[in-house]
Tab-separated table of C-alpha atoms in Angstrom:
chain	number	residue	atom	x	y	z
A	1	UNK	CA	-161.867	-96.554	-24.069
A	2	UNK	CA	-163.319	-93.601	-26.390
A	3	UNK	CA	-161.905	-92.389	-29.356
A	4	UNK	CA	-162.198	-88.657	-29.780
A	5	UNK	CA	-163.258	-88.142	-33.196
A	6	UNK	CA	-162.158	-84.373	-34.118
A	7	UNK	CA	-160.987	-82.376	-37.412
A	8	UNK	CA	-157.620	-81.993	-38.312
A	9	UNK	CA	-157.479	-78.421	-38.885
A	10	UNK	CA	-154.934	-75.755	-38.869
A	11	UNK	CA	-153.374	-73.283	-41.155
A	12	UNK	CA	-150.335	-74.078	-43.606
A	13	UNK	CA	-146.883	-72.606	-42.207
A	14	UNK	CA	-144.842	-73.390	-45.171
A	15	UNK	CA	-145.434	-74.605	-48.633
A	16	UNK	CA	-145.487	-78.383	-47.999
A	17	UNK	CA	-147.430	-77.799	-45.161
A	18	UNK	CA	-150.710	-78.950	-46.948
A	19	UNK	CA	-148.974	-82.158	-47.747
A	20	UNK	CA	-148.866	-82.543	-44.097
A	21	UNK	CA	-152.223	-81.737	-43.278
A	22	UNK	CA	-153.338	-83.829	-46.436
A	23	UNK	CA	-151.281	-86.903	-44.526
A	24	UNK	CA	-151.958	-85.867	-41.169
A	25	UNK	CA	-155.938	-86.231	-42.020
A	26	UNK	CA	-155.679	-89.211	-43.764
A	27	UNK	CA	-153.861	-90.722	-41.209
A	28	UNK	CA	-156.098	-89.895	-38.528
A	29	UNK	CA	-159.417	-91.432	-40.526
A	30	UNK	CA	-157.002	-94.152	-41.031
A	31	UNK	CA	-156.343	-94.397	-37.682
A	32	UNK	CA	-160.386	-94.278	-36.368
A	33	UNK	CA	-160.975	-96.630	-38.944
A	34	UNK	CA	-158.169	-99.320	-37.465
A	35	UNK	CA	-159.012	-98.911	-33.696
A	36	UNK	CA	-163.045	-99.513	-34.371
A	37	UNK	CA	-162.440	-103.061	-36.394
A	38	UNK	CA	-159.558	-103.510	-33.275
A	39	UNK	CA	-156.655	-103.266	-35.457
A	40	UNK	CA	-155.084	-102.001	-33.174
A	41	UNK	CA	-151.374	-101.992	-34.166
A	42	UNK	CA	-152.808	-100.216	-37.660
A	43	UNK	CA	-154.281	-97.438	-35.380
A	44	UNK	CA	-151.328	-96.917	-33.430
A	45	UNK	CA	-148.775	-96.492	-36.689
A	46	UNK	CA	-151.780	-94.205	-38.557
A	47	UNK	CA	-151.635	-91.738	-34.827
A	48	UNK	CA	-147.962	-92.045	-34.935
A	49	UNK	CA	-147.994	-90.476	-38.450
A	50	UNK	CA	-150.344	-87.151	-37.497
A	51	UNK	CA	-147.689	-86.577	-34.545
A	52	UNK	CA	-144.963	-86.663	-37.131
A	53	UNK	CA	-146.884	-84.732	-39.070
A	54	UNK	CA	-146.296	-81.853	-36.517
A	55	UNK	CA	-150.622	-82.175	-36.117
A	56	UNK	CA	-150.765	-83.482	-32.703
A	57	UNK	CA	-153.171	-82.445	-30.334
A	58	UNK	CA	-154.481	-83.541	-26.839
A	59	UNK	CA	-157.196	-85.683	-29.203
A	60	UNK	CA	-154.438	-87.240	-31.271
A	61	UNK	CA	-152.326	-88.232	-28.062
A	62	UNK	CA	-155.187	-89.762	-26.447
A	63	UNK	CA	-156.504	-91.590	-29.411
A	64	UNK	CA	-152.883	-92.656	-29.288
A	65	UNK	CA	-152.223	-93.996	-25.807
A	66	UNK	CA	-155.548	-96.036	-25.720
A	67	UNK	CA	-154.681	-97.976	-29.472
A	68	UNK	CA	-151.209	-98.423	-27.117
A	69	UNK	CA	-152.929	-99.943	-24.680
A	70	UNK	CA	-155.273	-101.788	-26.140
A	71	UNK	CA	-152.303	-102.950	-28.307
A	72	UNK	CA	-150.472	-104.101	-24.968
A	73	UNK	CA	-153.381	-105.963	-23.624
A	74	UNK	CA	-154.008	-107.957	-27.028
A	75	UNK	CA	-149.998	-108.885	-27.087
A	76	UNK	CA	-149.387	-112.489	-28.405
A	77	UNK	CA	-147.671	-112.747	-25.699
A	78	UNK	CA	-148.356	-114.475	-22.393
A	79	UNK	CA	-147.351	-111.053	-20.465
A	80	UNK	CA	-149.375	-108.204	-21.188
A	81	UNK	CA	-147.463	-105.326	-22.567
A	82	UNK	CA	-144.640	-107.134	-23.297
A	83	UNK	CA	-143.903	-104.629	-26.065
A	84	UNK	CA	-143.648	-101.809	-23.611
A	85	UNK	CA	-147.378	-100.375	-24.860
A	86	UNK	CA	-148.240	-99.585	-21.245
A	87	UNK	CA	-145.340	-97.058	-21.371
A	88	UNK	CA	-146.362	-95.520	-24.463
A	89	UNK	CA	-150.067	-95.550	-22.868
A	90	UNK	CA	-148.840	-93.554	-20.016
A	91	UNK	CA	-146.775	-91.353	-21.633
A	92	UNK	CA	-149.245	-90.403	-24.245
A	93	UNK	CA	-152.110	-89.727	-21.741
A	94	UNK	CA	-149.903	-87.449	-20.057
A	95	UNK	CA	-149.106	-85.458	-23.039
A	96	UNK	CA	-153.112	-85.296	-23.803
A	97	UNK	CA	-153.231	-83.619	-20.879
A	98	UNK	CA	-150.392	-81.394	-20.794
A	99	UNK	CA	-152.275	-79.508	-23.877
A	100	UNK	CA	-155.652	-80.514	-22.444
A	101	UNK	CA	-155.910	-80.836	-18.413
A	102	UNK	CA	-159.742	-81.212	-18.893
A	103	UNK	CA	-159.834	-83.865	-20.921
A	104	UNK	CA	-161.491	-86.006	-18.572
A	105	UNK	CA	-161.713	-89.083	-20.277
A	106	UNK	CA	-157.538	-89.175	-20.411
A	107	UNK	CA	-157.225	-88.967	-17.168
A	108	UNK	CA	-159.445	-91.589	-16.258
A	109	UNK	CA	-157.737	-93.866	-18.585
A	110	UNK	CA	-154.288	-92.485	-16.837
A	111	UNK	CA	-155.531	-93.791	-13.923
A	112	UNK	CA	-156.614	-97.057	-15.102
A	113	UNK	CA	-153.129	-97.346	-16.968
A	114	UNK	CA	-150.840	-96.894	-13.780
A	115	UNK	CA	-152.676	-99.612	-12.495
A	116	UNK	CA	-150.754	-102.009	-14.067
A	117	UNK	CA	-147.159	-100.191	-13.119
A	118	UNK	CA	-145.523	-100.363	-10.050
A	119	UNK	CA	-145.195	-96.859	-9.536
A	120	UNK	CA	-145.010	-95.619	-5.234
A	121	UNK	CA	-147.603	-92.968	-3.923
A	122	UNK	CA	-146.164	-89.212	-3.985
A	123	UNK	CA	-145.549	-87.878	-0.840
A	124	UNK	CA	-148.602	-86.437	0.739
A	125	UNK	CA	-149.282	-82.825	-0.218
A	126	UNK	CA	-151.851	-80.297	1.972
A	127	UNK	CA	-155.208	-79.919	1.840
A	128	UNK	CA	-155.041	-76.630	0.398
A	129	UNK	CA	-152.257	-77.610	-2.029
A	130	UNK	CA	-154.103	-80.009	-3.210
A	131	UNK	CA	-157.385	-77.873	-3.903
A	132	UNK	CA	-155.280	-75.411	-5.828
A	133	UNK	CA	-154.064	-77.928	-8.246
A	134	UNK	CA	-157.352	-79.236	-8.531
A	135	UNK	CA	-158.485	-75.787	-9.357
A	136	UNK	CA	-155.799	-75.033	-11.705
A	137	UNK	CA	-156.629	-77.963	-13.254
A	138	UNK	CA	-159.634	-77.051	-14.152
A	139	UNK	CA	-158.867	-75.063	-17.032
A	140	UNK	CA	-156.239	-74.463	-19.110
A	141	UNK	CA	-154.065	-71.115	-18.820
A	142	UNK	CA	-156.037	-69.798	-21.661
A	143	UNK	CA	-159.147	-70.573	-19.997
A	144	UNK	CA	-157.810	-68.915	-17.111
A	145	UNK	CA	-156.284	-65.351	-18.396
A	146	UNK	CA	-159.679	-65.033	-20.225
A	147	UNK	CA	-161.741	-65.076	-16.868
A	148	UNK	CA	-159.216	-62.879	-15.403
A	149	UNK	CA	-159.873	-60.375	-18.438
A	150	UNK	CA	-163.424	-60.477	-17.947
A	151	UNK	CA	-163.094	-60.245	-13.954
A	152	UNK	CA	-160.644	-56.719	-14.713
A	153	UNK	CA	-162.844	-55.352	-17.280
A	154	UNK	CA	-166.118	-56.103	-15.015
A	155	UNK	CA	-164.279	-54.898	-11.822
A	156	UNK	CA	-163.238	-51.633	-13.664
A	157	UNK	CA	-166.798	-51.275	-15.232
A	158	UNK	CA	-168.185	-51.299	-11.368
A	159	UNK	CA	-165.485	-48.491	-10.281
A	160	UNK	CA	-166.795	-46.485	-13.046
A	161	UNK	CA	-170.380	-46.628	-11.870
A	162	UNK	CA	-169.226	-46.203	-8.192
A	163	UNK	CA	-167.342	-42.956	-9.174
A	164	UNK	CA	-169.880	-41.180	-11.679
A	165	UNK	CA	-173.322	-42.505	-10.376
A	166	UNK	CA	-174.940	-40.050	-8.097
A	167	UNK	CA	-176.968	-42.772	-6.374
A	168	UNK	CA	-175.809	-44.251	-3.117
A	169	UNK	CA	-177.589	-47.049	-3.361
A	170	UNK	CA	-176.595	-47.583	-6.794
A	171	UNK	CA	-172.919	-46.493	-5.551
A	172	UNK	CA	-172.493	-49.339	-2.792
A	173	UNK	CA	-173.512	-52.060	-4.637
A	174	UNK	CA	-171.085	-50.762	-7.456
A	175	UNK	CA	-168.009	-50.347	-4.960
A	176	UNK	CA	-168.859	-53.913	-2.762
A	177	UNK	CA	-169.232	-55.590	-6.421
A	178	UNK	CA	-165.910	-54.243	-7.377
A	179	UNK	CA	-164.113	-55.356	-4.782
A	180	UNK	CA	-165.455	-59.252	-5.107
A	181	UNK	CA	-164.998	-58.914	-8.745
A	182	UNK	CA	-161.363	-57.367	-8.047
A	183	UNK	CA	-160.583	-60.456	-6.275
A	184	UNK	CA	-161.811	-63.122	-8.437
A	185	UNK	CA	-159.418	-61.471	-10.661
A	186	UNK	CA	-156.469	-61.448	-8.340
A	187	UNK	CA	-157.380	-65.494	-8.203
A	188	UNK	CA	-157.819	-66.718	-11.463
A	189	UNK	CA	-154.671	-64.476	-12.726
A	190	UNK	CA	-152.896	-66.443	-9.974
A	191	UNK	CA	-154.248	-70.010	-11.471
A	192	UNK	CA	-153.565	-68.866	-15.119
A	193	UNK	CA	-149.956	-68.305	-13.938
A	194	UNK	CA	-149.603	-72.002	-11.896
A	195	UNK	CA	-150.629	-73.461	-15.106
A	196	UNK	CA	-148.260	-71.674	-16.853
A	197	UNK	CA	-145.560	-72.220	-14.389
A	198	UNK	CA	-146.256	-75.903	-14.486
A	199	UNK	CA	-146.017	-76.268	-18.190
A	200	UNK	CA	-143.029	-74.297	-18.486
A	201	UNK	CA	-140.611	-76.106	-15.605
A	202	UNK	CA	-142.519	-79.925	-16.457
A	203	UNK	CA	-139.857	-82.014	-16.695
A	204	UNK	CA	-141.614	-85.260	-16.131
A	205	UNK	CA	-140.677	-88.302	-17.817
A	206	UNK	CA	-141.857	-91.914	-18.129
A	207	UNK	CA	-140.391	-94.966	-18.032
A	208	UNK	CA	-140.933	-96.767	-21.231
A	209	UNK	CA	-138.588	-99.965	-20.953
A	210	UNK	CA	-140.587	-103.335	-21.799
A	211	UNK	CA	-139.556	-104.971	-18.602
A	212	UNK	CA	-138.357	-102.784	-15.182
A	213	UNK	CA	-135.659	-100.637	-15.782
A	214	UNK	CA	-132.410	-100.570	-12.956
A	215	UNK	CA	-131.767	-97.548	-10.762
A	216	UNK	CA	-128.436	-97.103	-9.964
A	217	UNK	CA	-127.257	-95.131	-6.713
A	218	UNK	CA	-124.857	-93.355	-9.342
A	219	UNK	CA	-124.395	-93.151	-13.105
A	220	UNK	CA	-122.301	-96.209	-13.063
A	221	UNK	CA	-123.871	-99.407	-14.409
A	222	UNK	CA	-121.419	-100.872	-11.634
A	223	UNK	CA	-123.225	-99.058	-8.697
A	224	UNK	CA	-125.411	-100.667	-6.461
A	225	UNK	CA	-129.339	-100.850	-8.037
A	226	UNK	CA	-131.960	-99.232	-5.476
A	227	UNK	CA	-135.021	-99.726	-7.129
A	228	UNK	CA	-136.725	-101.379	-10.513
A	229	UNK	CA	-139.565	-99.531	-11.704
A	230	UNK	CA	-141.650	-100.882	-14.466
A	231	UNK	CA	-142.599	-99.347	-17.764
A	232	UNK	CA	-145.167	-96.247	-16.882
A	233	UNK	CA	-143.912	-95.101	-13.852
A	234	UNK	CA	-143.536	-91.254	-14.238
A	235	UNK	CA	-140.192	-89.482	-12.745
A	236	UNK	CA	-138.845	-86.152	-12.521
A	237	UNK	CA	-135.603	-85.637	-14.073
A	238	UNK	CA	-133.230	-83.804	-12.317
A	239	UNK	CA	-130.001	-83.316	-14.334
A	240	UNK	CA	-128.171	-85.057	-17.024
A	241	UNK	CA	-124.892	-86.715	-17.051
A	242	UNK	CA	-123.625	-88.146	-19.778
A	243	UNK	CA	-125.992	-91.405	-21.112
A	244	UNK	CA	-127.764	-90.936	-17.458
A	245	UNK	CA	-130.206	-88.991	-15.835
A	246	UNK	CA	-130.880	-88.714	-12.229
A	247	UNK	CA	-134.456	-88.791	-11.628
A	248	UNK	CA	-136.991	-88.444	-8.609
A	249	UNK	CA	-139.422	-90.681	-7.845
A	250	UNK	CA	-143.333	-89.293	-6.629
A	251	UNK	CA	-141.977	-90.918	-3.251
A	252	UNK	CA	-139.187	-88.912	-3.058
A	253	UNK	CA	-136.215	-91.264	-3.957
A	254	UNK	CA	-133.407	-90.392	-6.551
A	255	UNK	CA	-131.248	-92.474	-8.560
A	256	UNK	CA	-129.624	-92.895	-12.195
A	257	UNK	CA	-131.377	-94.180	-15.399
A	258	UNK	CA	-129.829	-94.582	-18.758
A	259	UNK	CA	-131.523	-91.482	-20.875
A	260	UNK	CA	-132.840	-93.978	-23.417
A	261	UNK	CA	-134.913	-95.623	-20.474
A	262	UNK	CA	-137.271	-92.843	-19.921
A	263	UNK	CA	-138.731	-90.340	-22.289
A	264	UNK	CA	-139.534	-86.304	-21.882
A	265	UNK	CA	-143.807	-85.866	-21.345
């Protein structure tokens, strides 16, 4: 597992804001430093300071979640991940990818990661459902509303030839280009807006209990426990009651957690 190796940069906000970024960049050589001579708890406190430090990024979460893991699979302990790493893996990769989706490298370590969970398949989506996340996917919605830009502005470049060009040669071409160009537009704008959707209503969580957590039919510690998944598994939460939260498993299933079982991607 890679370590992305990137500048902590950004402009200061407020007046101890360059005390952060002087911490924040410290911590994050600091951190570099640990997870190359496997020190490996070191890295994982140094990456925990630049997200405190309000200079997280999809770089810093990844860096994050593999020290995590890597912690987990060094534990001193004869069960790997005994300290709940694999939890904080998970949930780290996914947040590397909420602000990144094409960060690659994440999600192949994601992958490897929920390996080791018990987590059930999702229920089986369509063909062309699938292809449109995988499309949307492959940018983010910046990405996304900049092609669209560029698709409106070439589009409305072509109708301009069409209408003032006295060629007809010169004419079709302009009017057949404008209408391909008008709906590559129409398409991207629609994939900048799923991935904006899907950030804006995400509200995954992940299970980050060192052992299984219970699942209770209601949000009664009394009530009879339906399932046990194990740290990593990623839920949707539904509503909150309380110290619960009913959640929705990728298979479908719902059921109550305590709140302080699961944490907010």
């Amino acid at each position: 597992m890679a370590l992305v190796a990137v500048a902590i940069a950004a402009a200061a906000p407020i007046c101890h804001a360059a005390d952060n970024k002087t911490t924040a960049r410290a911590s994050w050589e600091a951190g570099i430093e640990a997870y190359n001579a496997k020190g490996y708890a070191e890295a994982v406190e140094a990456f925990e300071t630049v997200v405190v430090s309000d200079y997280a990024s999809a770089e810093v979460y990844y860096n994050l979640a593999n020290a995590y893991f890597k912690l987990g699979q060094q534990s001193a302990s004869s069960r790997p991940f005994a300290g709940g790493e694999l939890g904080r893996a998970v949930l780290n990769y996914e947040r590397a990818l909420k602000l990144d989706p094409t960060l690659d490298d994440a999600r192949y370590n994601l992958d490897i990661a929920k390996d080791y969970t018990n987590d059930t398949e999702a229920v089986p989506e369509s063909f062309i459902v699938r292809l449109w996340r995988s499309m949307a996917g492959a940018m983010t919605t910046n990405g996304w509303a900049v092609l669209s830009i560029v698709m409106f502005g070439v589009a409305l470049l072509s109708l301009v030839v069409y209408l003032l060009n006295g060629n007809v040669v010169v004419r079709k071409v302009a009017f057949f280009l404008a209408l391909i160009v008008a709906l590559v537009f129409v398409v991207t704008t629609a994939l900048s807006l799923t991935q904006l959707r899907a950030a804006e209503v995400d509200n995954r969580a992940v299970v980050l209990a060192s052992d299984t957590t219970p699942v209770h039919a209601s949000p009664d510690s009394g009530s009879k426990i339906i399932r046990e998944p194990s740290q990593g598994v990623t839920v949707e939460v539904e509503r909150k009651q309380g110290q619960w939260s009913e959640v929705r498993f990728a298979d479908g299933e719902k059921g109550w957690v305590r709140t302080t079982n699961i944490e907010i991607i």
